[in-house]
Amino acid sequence: MNTLQKKLLYSMKKIRQVELAIAAKYSEQQMRCPVHLSIGQEAVAAAVGACLEKTDSIVSGHRAHAHYLGVNGSLKGMIAEIYGKVTGCSKGKGGSMHLIDKSVGFMGSTAIVGGTIPVGVGFGLAIKKLKQQHVACVFLGDGAIEEGAFYESANFAALHKLPVLFICENNEFSVYSPLEVRQPKQRLISEMVAGMGIESAQYDGNDVELIHQVTTAAVQKIKAGQGPQFLEFATWRWLEHCGPNEDDDLDYRCQKSNSKWRDRDPVQIFEKKLMDQKLVSESEIKDLHNSIDIEIKAAFEFALTSAFPTQEDLFEGIYG
Amino acid sequence: MGNSRTMKFTNAINEALSIAMEADPGVIVYGLGTPDPKGIFGTTLGLQERFGPDRVFDMPTAENALTGVAIGAALGGLRPVMSHQRLDFFLLAMDQLVNNAAKWNYMFGGNNPVPITIRLIIGRGWGQGPTHSQSLQSWFAHIPGLKVVCPSSAKDAKELLLASIFDPNPVVFLEHRWLHNSVSDVPAGDVRGVLGKAHKLTEGDDVTVIGYSVLIPEALRAINYLKENHNINAELIDLKTISPLDWDTIFTSVKKTGRILAMDTSHEQCSVASEVISRVSRDCWSSLKAAPQLLALPNCPTPTSHELTKDYYFDASDIAKSIMQLMKHQTKDFAHLKSPGAHDVPGTWFNGPF
């Protein structure tokens, strides 16, 4: 494996294993906040994260664990945050839906759909005004495309040719509502965005190396001053919109699609590809799995043994 | 600090923006119409010529996203100042203001200040009507994390705008359109006021009058008249900042006078004035000698017809009447305290349209 493949494999497996660990422990009722897990959507986060640098500015939405981990945001900080501890990345004020780790360029994720799109574009404006060679990256979903904030922000980014990378994960569902009750069937998101004057394309969101390749090219274009780039990736969330469980029994997604996408497990596809090419052995993958589990165990221990914020902390930080 | 000059409110705003841009290259100024020939009622005239289109620019008609853009730009190292010609249009941006700007520092555990200043202009009269004259400052004051500033004079406009721009927090800066032509002595140079501090404009033992913004000149006329003609000494407190509120100054005055009149430019229900009376009733109950009085707009949308706005707003004569009631004096007709001329314009300088 080359360095990049190692990084992508580690990153995807870590996201998967962290999310599974959260799902497994959620019923203990100690993580007392909503969680939107990213199982099934690991490839985009891992690949895009590998294209970004610490000096870039990344924002995301409610389903942000993967994006945060994809740029190597502090795992201990995230788990402690979900447990509501003072050692959490937001000191227990934000929970799963408000993650931040500025040391790696992850500038914040928030819960209102589309809410960070203009903020990300604002980071792009600052980068341009301050004449920096960085990129602002906005993670958004197919639901956020329907928000007015998206059109307003995309228009402004195009108008000023801002250094903004839009990464749209299209998992076809806004909670239980399918794309066809929300957007015209024949209209592709990427084509519509192209119509707004932003270079756009659509790709498979479960092929991590492809995602890395096209995102690298997009970042290069942005840094060359060619303006914002929009990449749409087709993918699928495996679990319920919010919470630790599967919900295929509710039948809001057709079983054919569910099984089609589960057969296209981005983590397994990549592992198999690397093994087929004899770049990694089954035992090496197992070792990687175990070492990630040790990391996760340490993060949960850190979270569980950390202190809660005190009542004095309640009024801290209302003003900056 | 330099010498004071007599200056118009709009010129004081313009000067504050210039000084802020000179002091900090990170200050950017944008808003719909910012560089146009009218320059937001003259307040942004000449700024683009002086500081260039990179720092002073127009924007798409997209209030919500451009507020979010300001938040991101602020987090990225700039100090954006946005201007809106009417507060009412800014209601489209409540999501970014309330869900992001106000909470960003708190919800990410501190160390994430959002230094943005949002100038909103409140209209009145000349048929501005239901959607061009709303005084919704209490909406903003309700949200923890925002600062809300309401200057009443050209001097305060300059000093408080500079303070707002250099404050690390999101500040909603409300300019009343009727004050735009008012003049006062304005100190030269980079003079930054203090946010969160009220100012006592007159001293008195009889009654405390609380107000801000365009109500201050009206109240001064009433108070000066009552002092000269009825020997009533009112203490006028200009709140200047309505969030955070300077409760110490309010409580100290009420404990001395035992009487309070709170005034507001907004509808009465859930107004800043009703909040002041609520807190005073709870915290100064034993000092009160009379039931608190309140002057605000009726709980009714603002109509457009100038015939319907005749009694919609209150003026110096109503303020004088309220003070007399608080003092249990027989009220008189104070019609002579009304401003001369038409009721729906701030003076002869205003001939419409907005």
XYZ file of C-alpha atoms in Angstrom:
674
model
C 0.000 0.000 0.000
C 1.203 3.494 -0.683
C 0.901 6.208 1.934
C -2.371 7.456 0.517
C -3.992 4.019 0.430
C -2.900 3.431 4.020
C -4.391 6.753 5.021
C -7.685 6.102 3.242
C -8.014 2.608 4.652
C -7.234 3.756 8.181
C -9.602 6.685 7.920
C -12.545 4.691 6.534
C -12.116 1.866 9.020
C -11.794 4.295 11.877
C -15.008 6.092 10.930
C -16.856 2.765 10.593
C -15.564 1.360 13.878
C -16.188 4.589 15.820
C -19.759 4.780 14.565
C -20.356 1.115 15.379
C -18.970 1.659 18.865
C -21.292 4.629 19.407
C -24.241 2.596 18.115
C -23.326 -0.301 20.411
C -23.096 1.873 23.531
C -25.925 4.290 22.779
C -28.499 2.203 24.615
C -26.512 2.640 27.840
C -28.169 6.100 27.935
C -24.905 7.856 28.716
C -24.627 9.608 25.341
C -27.613 11.853 25.942
C -27.859 13.747 22.671
C -29.095 12.976 19.156
C -26.521 11.174 16.977
C -26.606 10.995 13.172
C -24.275 8.176 12.221
C -22.315 7.990 8.982
C -22.129 4.220 8.483
C -22.180 3.556 4.742
C -20.908 7.048 3.905
C -17.269 6.623 4.999
C -15.633 6.920 1.585
C -16.468 10.582 0.897
C -15.303 11.743 4.315
C -12.068 9.752 4.181
C -11.171 10.752 0.621
C -12.073 14.435 0.879
C -10.391 14.638 4.270
C -7.191 13.301 2.716
C -7.265 16.119 0.130
C -7.508 18.874 2.727
C -4.876 20.511 4.891
C -4.902 21.807 8.449
C -4.873 25.353 7.117
C -8.092 24.815 5.148
C -11.466 25.642 6.713
C -14.028 22.865 6.836
C -17.665 23.093 7.927
C -20.374 20.470 8.055
C -23.906 19.686 9.188
C -25.713 17.376 11.558
C -24.149 14.148 10.208
C -20.568 15.258 10.780
C -18.734 12.556 12.736
C -17.194 11.173 9.540
C -16.156 14.583 8.206
C -14.563 15.467 11.523
C -12.709 12.156 11.746
C -11.803 12.296 8.049
C -9.598 15.314 8.682
C -8.282 13.639 11.831
C -10.280 15.657 14.342
C -9.559 14.587 17.915
C -11.396 11.308 18.595
C -11.175 11.781 22.352
C -12.608 15.297 21.971
C -15.531 13.995 19.902
C -16.469 11.080 22.145
C -16.175 13.222 25.283
C -18.372 15.821 23.583
C -21.073 13.249 22.867
C -20.913 12.229 26.539
C -21.392 15.892 27.508
C -18.037 16.178 29.240
C -15.996 19.324 29.826
C -13.104 17.722 27.940
C -15.269 17.502 24.809
C -14.249 19.430 21.717
C -16.997 21.973 22.498
C -16.671 21.618 26.294
C -20.002 19.816 26.421
C -21.951 22.760 25.025
C -22.500 21.306 21.566
C -22.807 17.522 21.561
C -22.707 15.315 18.479
C -24.205 17.987 16.220
C -21.719 20.751 17.122
C -18.198 19.466 16.597
C -15.068 21.548 16.205
C -11.322 20.960 16.022
C -9.632 24.049 14.685
C -6.186 22.433 15.005
C -7.023 20.351 11.916
C -9.141 22.980 10.133
C -12.521 21.564 11.174
C -14.180 24.897 11.946
C -17.580 23.685 13.051
C -20.638 21.613 12.277
C -24.165 22.664 13.182
C -27.616 21.160 13.291
C -29.779 23.414 11.123
C -29.886 21.956 7.604
C -27.844 24.183 5.308
C -26.845 26.417 8.198
C -23.102 26.205 7.671
C -23.173 26.621 3.883
C -22.965 30.435 4.018
C -20.475 30.232 6.893
C -18.207 28.076 4.741
C -18.556 30.536 1.876
C -17.655 33.282 4.354
C -14.457 31.414 5.183
C -13.837 31.410 1.434
C -14.351 35.177 1.338
C -11.826 35.656 4.161
C -9.310 33.385 2.405
C -9.648 35.440 -0.769
C -9.514 38.827 0.951
C -6.501 37.792 3.028
C -4.858 36.439 -0.141
C -4.265 32.989 1.354
C -3.730 29.799 -0.659
C -6.288 27.807 1.287
C -9.633 26.222 0.542
C -12.964 26.411 2.341
C -14.804 23.095 2.243
C -18.549 22.815 2.795
C -20.035 19.366 3.406
C -23.743 19.250 2.639
C -26.413 16.737 1.740
C -29.174 16.477 -0.836
C -31.621 17.964 1.687
C -29.530 21.094 2.202
C -29.646 21.697 -1.550
C -33.318 22.571 -1.048
C -32.579 25.330 1.464
C -32.612 28.954 0.338
C -29.266 29.399 2.068
C -27.701 27.072 -0.504
C -28.795 29.096 -3.558
C -27.868 32.382 -1.929
C -24.460 31.064 -0.926
C -23.670 29.308 -4.208
C -24.599 32.464 -6.100
C -22.247 34.552 -3.965
C -19.414 32.010 -4.258
C -19.803 31.971 -8.047
C -20.099 35.765 -8.258
C -16.839 36.338 -6.371
C -15.073 33.175 -7.614
C -14.443 32.172 -4.027
C -12.139 29.280 -3.088
C -14.950 27.008 -1.937
C -15.212 23.250 -2.367
C -18.811 22.052 -2.070
C -19.030 18.351 -1.245
C -22.603 17.121 -1.608
C -23.335 13.632 -0.309
C -26.557 12.575 -1.947
C -27.969 9.721 0.126
C -31.410 10.262 -1.423
C -33.276 10.794 1.853
C -34.093 13.724 4.059
C -35.032 11.807 7.195
C -37.769 9.571 5.678
C -38.567 11.760 2.676
C -37.191 10.453 -0.619
C -35.615 12.683 -3.217
C -38.569 12.280 -5.620
C -40.983 14.062 -3.263
C -38.479 16.882 -2.808
C -36.807 17.567 -6.141
C -37.870 17.155 -9.785
C -36.974 13.682 -10.960
C -35.148 14.589 -14.170
C -33.055 17.327 -12.624
C -29.644 16.265 -11.357
C -28.283 18.295 -8.483
C -24.877 18.663 -10.118
C -26.426 19.863 -13.391
C -28.565 22.407 -11.617
C -25.550 23.751 -9.751
C -23.615 23.906 -13.031
C -26.459 26.089 -14.285
C -25.655 28.522 -11.482
C -22.167 29.003 -12.873
C -20.256 26.599 -10.651
C -18.157 23.827 -12.169
C -19.885 20.645 -11.032
C -19.798 16.898 -11.477
C -21.394 13.770 -10.059
C -19.576 10.588 -9.060
C -19.909 7.323 -7.186
C -19.641 8.139 -3.507
C -18.553 4.688 -2.420
C -15.323 4.482 -4.424
C -12.763 6.062 -2.149
C -9.888 6.272 -4.618
C -12.065 7.808 -7.315
C -13.374 10.376 -4.844
C -9.824 11.217 -3.817
C -8.762 11.623 -7.427
C -11.596 13.971 -8.452
C -11.410 15.957 -5.232
C -7.678 16.460 -5.623
C -8.327 17.869 -9.088
C -11.070 20.149 -7.762
C -8.816 21.480 -4.988
C -6.112 22.201 -7.567
C -8.566 24.175 -9.683
C -9.679 26.184 -6.674
C -6.093 26.975 -5.721
C -5.407 27.990 -9.322
C -8.094 30.648 -8.916
C -10.756 28.948 -11.019
C -13.470 29.563 -8.446
C -15.774 27.269 -6.505
C -16.125 23.592 -7.368
C -19.121 21.385 -6.624
C -18.868 17.612 -6.350
C -21.925 15.433 -5.860
C -21.403 11.899 -4.590
C -24.087 9.230 -4.643
C -24.090 7.225 -1.424
C -26.349 5.613 1.187
C -26.759 5.770 4.931
C -27.232 2.355 6.456
C -28.862 3.249 9.744
C -31.842 5.362 10.712
C -31.610 9.128 10.112
C -31.000 9.796 13.784
C -30.063 7.140 16.300
C -28.114 3.884 16.556
C -30.522 1.453 14.883
C -31.294 0.010 11.492
C -34.747 0.975 10.279
C -35.142 -0.944 7.045
C -38.212 -2.598 8.596
C -40.068 0.712 8.180
C -39.973 0.145 4.427
C -39.509 3.785 3.477
C -36.554 2.744 1.350
C -37.004 -0.129 -1.068
C -35.299 -3.358 -0.014
C -33.661 -3.631 -3.418
C -31.844 -0.336 -2.934
C -30.929 -1.232 0.622
C -29.302 -4.469 -0.386
C -27.737 -2.972 -3.510
C -26.001 -0.350 -1.423
C -25.033 -2.760 1.340
C -23.397 -4.926 -1.295
C -21.451 -1.838 -2.236
C -20.009 -1.334 1.253
C -17.278 1.280 0.652
C -14.988 -0.132 3.339
C -15.230 -3.724 2.118
C -14.867 -2.720 -1.535
C -11.599 -0.962 -0.778
C -10.270 -3.751 1.445
C -11.048 -6.317 -1.241
C -9.441 -4.211 -3.940
C -6.246 -3.863 -1.915
C -6.208 -7.561 -1.066
C -6.875 -8.583 -4.669
C -3.898 -6.506 -5.691
C -1.899 -8.174 -2.912
C -1.212 -4.774 -1.397
C -2.450 -5.864 1.992
C -3.132 -9.187 3.674
C -6.150 -10.236 5.683
C -4.072 -10.368 8.835
C -2.745 -6.855 8.264
C -6.309 -5.602 7.959
C -7.137 -7.423 11.168
C -4.169 -5.795 12.903
C -5.311 -2.384 11.677
C -8.813 -3.140 12.933
C -7.462 -4.074 16.360
C -5.221 -1.047 16.668
C -8.170 1.236 15.789
C -10.282 -0.538 18.409
C -7.595 0.192 20.996
C -7.700 3.859 19.983
C -11.504 3.869 20.295
C -11.423 2.114 23.649
C -9.018 4.758 24.956
C -11.304 7.526 23.669
C -14.368 6.069 25.421
C -12.353 5.606 28.611
C -11.205 9.201 28.368
C -14.787 10.353 27.906
C -16.204 8.223 30.711
C -13.531 9.261 33.216
C -13.672 12.959 32.278
C -15.532 15.443 34.435
C -18.826 17.031 33.500
C -18.908 20.807 33.123
C -19.918 22.581 36.333
C -22.767 25.026 36.939
C -20.232 27.865 36.683
C -19.538 26.748 33.120
C -23.203 27.303 32.236
C -22.741 31.047 31.782
C -19.243 30.822 30.311
C -18.812 31.907 26.723
C -22.135 33.655 26.081
C -20.004 36.515 24.846
C -16.586 36.165 23.254
C -9.221 62.081 21.173
C -9.614 65.278 19.241
C -11.824 68.304 19.017
C -15.558 68.062 18.758
C -17.385 69.307 15.716
C -21.078 69.697 15.092
C -21.993 66.836 12.828
C -24.985 65.092 11.319
C -25.845 61.543 12.439
C -25.291 60.095 8.954
C -21.909 61.796 8.661
C -20.949 60.478 12.084
C -21.712 56.938 10.891
C -19.689 57.549 7.750
C -16.778 58.862 9.785
C -16.896 55.893 12.169
C -16.784 53.455 9.230
C -13.809 55.330 7.731
C -11.913 55.351 10.997
C -12.593 51.659 11.616
C -11.363 50.776 8.123
C -8.237 52.827 8.643
C -7.584 51.290 12.046
C -7.992 47.682 10.939
C -7.413 46.354 7.413
C -9.714 43.431 8.303
C -12.795 45.677 8.417
C -14.979 45.152 5.351
C -18.241 46.978 4.658
C -21.004 45.526 2.524
C -24.732 45.548 2.063
C -27.278 46.109 -0.656
C -26.636 49.597 -2.046
C -23.493 50.237 -0.027
C -21.534 51.739 -2.940
C -24.530 53.125 -4.855
C -25.018 56.867 -5.508
C -27.181 57.279 -2.384
C -24.782 55.286 -0.157
C -27.298 54.031 2.452
C -28.702 57.518 3.209
C -25.213 58.961 2.844
C -23.657 56.784 5.517
C -21.390 54.830 3.143
C -20.693 57.547 0.559
C -17.087 57.733 -0.582
C -15.975 54.599 1.245
C -15.489 52.478 -1.854
C -13.522 55.265 -3.562
C -11.317 55.533 -0.519
C -10.855 51.887 0.503
C -11.439 50.081 -2.766
C -13.975 47.528 -4.012
C -12.200 44.712 -2.177
C -13.265 46.146 1.158
C -16.456 48.023 0.309
C -18.919 46.254 -1.949
C -22.497 45.639 -2.902
C -24.126 42.270 -2.353
C -26.750 39.991 -3.879
C -30.284 40.371 -2.499
C -29.663 37.485 -0.134
C -29.852 38.682 3.453
C -29.671 35.265 5.116
C -26.638 33.821 3.333
C -24.765 37.101 3.383
C -25.175 37.146 7.161
C -23.708 33.640 7.268
C -20.938 34.820 4.968
C -20.189 37.582 7.467
C -19.998 34.978 10.238
C -17.582 32.800 8.267
C -15.514 35.806 7.212
C -15.333 36.927 10.854
C -14.245 33.462 11.986
C -11.708 33.548 9.165
C -10.100 36.760 10.421
C -12.142 39.705 9.088
C -14.461 42.223 10.785
C -17.496 42.557 8.537
C -19.968 45.415 8.817
C -23.273 44.813 7.013
C -25.858 47.491 6.326
C -29.556 47.055 5.589
C -31.732 50.004 4.580
C -34.599 48.644 6.640
C -34.672 46.226 9.559
C -37.650 44.436 8.019
C -35.584 42.903 5.196
C -33.155 41.482 7.710
C -35.865 39.206 9.119
C -34.873 36.813 6.322
C -31.545 36.414 8.121
C -32.862 35.401 11.533
C -31.596 31.836 11.033
C -27.982 32.878 10.565
C -28.201 35.531 13.261
C -29.905 33.424 15.920
C -28.741 29.890 15.164
C -25.176 30.743 14.206
C -23.889 34.222 15.057
C -25.383 34.447 18.531
C -24.360 30.943 19.629
C -21.169 30.137 17.765
C -18.876 31.121 20.623
C -20.981 29.400 23.273
C -21.857 26.180 21.471
C -18.259 25.505 20.497
C -17.017 25.945 24.058
C -15.683 29.510 23.826
C -12.653 30.895 22.027
C -14.739 31.314 18.855
C -15.877 34.937 18.845
C -17.867 36.299 15.891
C -17.018 39.996 15.462
C -19.713 41.168 13.066
C -21.729 44.378 13.096
C -25.139 44.521 11.460
C -26.549 47.993 10.844
C -30.336 48.025 10.589
C -32.365 51.130 9.891
C -35.818 51.518 11.427
C -38.266 53.549 9.405
C -41.238 55.625 10.496
C -43.884 57.803 8.909
C -44.505 58.744 5.273
C -46.454 55.531 4.836
C -43.570 53.206 5.625
C -46.374 51.035 6.917
C -46.496 47.399 8.006
C -43.176 46.184 6.538
C -40.878 49.218 6.436
C -41.124 50.550 9.962
C -40.919 47.690 12.421
C -39.013 48.227 15.662
C -38.146 44.628 16.460
C -35.165 45.235 18.722
C -36.658 43.109 21.498
C -36.403 40.070 19.181
C -32.654 40.547 19.104
C -32.425 41.424 22.791
C -34.157 38.130 23.592
C -31.254 36.111 22.201
C -28.283 35.459 24.499
C -24.977 36.180 22.766
C -26.094 39.193 20.747
C -25.403 42.793 21.653
C -28.051 45.292 20.621
C -27.206 48.975 20.313
C -29.610 51.895 19.756
C -27.851 55.274 19.547
C -29.860 58.449 20.112
C -27.429 61.087 18.837
C -24.727 61.656 16.237
C -22.075 61.449 18.965
C -23.349 58.088 20.182
C -23.734 56.879 16.627
C -20.026 57.352 16.014
C -18.743 56.190 19.387
C -21.033 53.184 19.649
C -20.535 52.095 16.036
C -16.766 52.086 16.560
C -17.263 50.132 19.786
C -19.544 47.683 17.969
C -17.127 47.063 15.114
C -14.251 46.365 17.505
C -16.339 44.307 19.915
C -15.586 40.573 19.595
C -19.303 39.718 19.468
C -22.120 39.995 16.954
C -23.709 43.411 17.382
C -27.042 44.531 15.960
C -26.754 48.288 15.531
C -30.147 49.978 15.109
C -30.354 53.406 13.526
C -33.663 55.201 13.585
C -34.289 56.862 10.237
C -35.717 59.937 11.993
C -32.376 60.537 13.708
C -30.379 60.508 10.483
C -30.547 64.291 10.079
C -30.041 65.114 13.748
C -26.860 66.929 14.758
C -24.695 66.941 17.838
C -21.120 67.594 18.867
C -19.048 64.645 17.740
C -15.488 64.131 18.907
C -12.867 63.610 16.200
C -10.664 60.544 15.963
C -10.998 56.909 16.965
C -13.373 57.367 19.898
C -14.894 54.097 21.049
C -17.848 54.146 23.408
C -18.757 51.473 25.911
C -21.385 48.880 25.060
C -23.720 47.814 27.839
C -23.649 51.168 29.631
C -26.665 53.449 29.944
C -26.268 57.192 30.300
C -28.102 59.557 32.628
C -28.997 62.633 30.594
C -30.816 64.638 33.283
C -30.712 64.482 37.073
C -33.861 64.406 39.145
C -35.491 63.019 42.294
C -39.079 62.759 41.133
C -39.309 60.245 38.346
C -37.110 57.963 36.245
C -37.733 58.022 32.510
C -36.232 55.150 30.502
C -35.860 55.372 26.754
C -33.494 55.142 23.835
C -33.014 56.022 20.190
C -35.484 58.502 18.683
C -37.408 58.732 21.968
C -34.608 60.609 23.703
C -35.038 64.002 21.990
C -38.825 63.767 22.544
C -38.362 62.938 26.211
C -35.895 65.779 26.688
C -38.437 68.300 25.398
C -41.075 67.002 27.789
C -38.722 66.811 30.766
C -37.269 70.290 30.223
C -40.773 71.731 29.964
C -41.981 70.031 33.164
C -38.900 71.173 35.057
C -39.363 74.797 34.026
C -43.130 74.970 34.339
C -44.147 72.399 36.952
C -41.021 71.966 39.047
C -40.908 68.243 38.253
C -37.394 66.840 38.120
C -37.132 63.746 35.975
C -34.080 61.594 35.529
C -33.774 60.589 31.892
C -31.815 57.420 31.240
C -30.733 56.714 27.685
C -30.215 52.948 27.567
C -27.992 53.156 24.461
C -27.458 49.380 24.597
C -30.554 47.268 25.131
C -28.614 44.014 25.382
C -26.839 43.580 27.665
C -28.941 46.025 29.701
C -27.349 48.269 32.313
C -29.616 47.253 35.204
C -27.447 48.969 37.846
C -28.075 52.404 36.382
C -31.825 51.722 36.074
C -32.223 50.284 39.590
C -30.133 53.020 41.227
C -32.301 55.699 39.660
C -35.628 54.009 40.457
C -34.575 53.415 44.055
C -33.967 57.156 44.300
C -37.110 58.407 42.539
C -39.602 55.613 43.291
C -41.356 56.254 39.976
C -40.714 54.925 36.507
C -41.890 55.626 32.992
C -40.464 53.175 30.457
C -40.799 54.057 26.768
C -40.342 52.014 23.645
C -40.391 52.496 19.879
C -41.881 49.008 19.459
C -45.226 47.340 20.065
C -45.936 47.156 23.771
C -46.182 43.372 24.088
C -42.855 41.755 25.026
C -41.031 45.034 24.504
C -37.818 46.237 26.108
C -39.935 48.690 28.111
C -42.152 45.911 29.464
C -39.020 43.949 30.387
C -37.654 46.977 32.246
C -40.919 47.362 34.156
C -40.991 43.655 34.947
C -37.488 43.697 36.424
C -38.028 46.996 38.242
C -41.266 45.675 39.765
C -39.457 42.609 41.052
C -36.162 44.195 42.097
C -37.277 47.649 43.283
C -40.782 46.840 44.572
C -40.314 48.364 47.994
C -39.042 51.620 46.466
C -41.986 52.158 44.154
C -44.355 54.980 45.055
C -46.641 54.626 42.045
C -47.597 52.017 39.486
C -45.039 52.006 36.653
C -46.060 53.733 33.433
C -45.350 52.487 29.947
C -45.453 54.214 26.575
C -45.120 52.099 23.456
C -46.851 51.455 20.164
C -50.179 49.641 20.092
C -50.152 45.880 19.491
C -51.272 46.401 15.939
C -49.331 46.379 12.664
C -48.258 49.813 11.511
C -50.778 51.099 8.961
C -49.712 53.028 5.879
C -52.322 55.809 5.627
C -51.037 58.933 7.374
C -54.538 59.472 8.685
C -54.257 56.203 10.625
C -50.820 56.959 12.068
C -51.886 60.245 13.716
C -52.325 58.646 17.130
C -50.220 55.566 16.507
C -46.988 57.087 17.785
C -46.545 59.035 21.000
C -44.611 62.263 21.408
C -43.391 64.795 23.984
C -46.948 65.752 24.928
C -47.817 62.133 25.780
C -44.565 61.748 27.709
C -45.347 64.890 29.732
C -48.842 63.550 30.439
C -47.494 60.215 31.668
C -45.025 61.909 33.983
C -47.779 64.103 35.413
C -49.887 60.982 36.082
C -46.963 59.296 37.836
C -46.620 62.404 40.024
C -50.381 62.327 40.648
C -50.598 65.849 39.299
C -53.623 66.920 37.402
C -52.787 66.322 33.740
C -53.001 69.212 31.376
C -53.166 69.588 27.668
C -49.612 69.601 26.401
C -50.551 70.026 22.748
C -47.986 72.808 22.416
C -45.249 70.206 23.004
C -46.125 68.475 19.755
C -43.667 69.053 16.938
C -44.832 71.683 14.487
C -45.611 70.469 11.000
C -46.915 67.175 9.708
C -47.004 64.308 12.192
C -45.592 61.721 9.800
C -42.204 63.268 9.014
C -39.254 63.988 11.306
C -38.877 67.549 9.979
C -38.817 69.619 6.866
C -35.664 67.809 5.697
C -37.672 64.676 4.994
C -39.865 64.689 1.888
C -40.053 60.928 1.391
C -39.891 58.488 -0.142
C -38.077 56.452 2.546
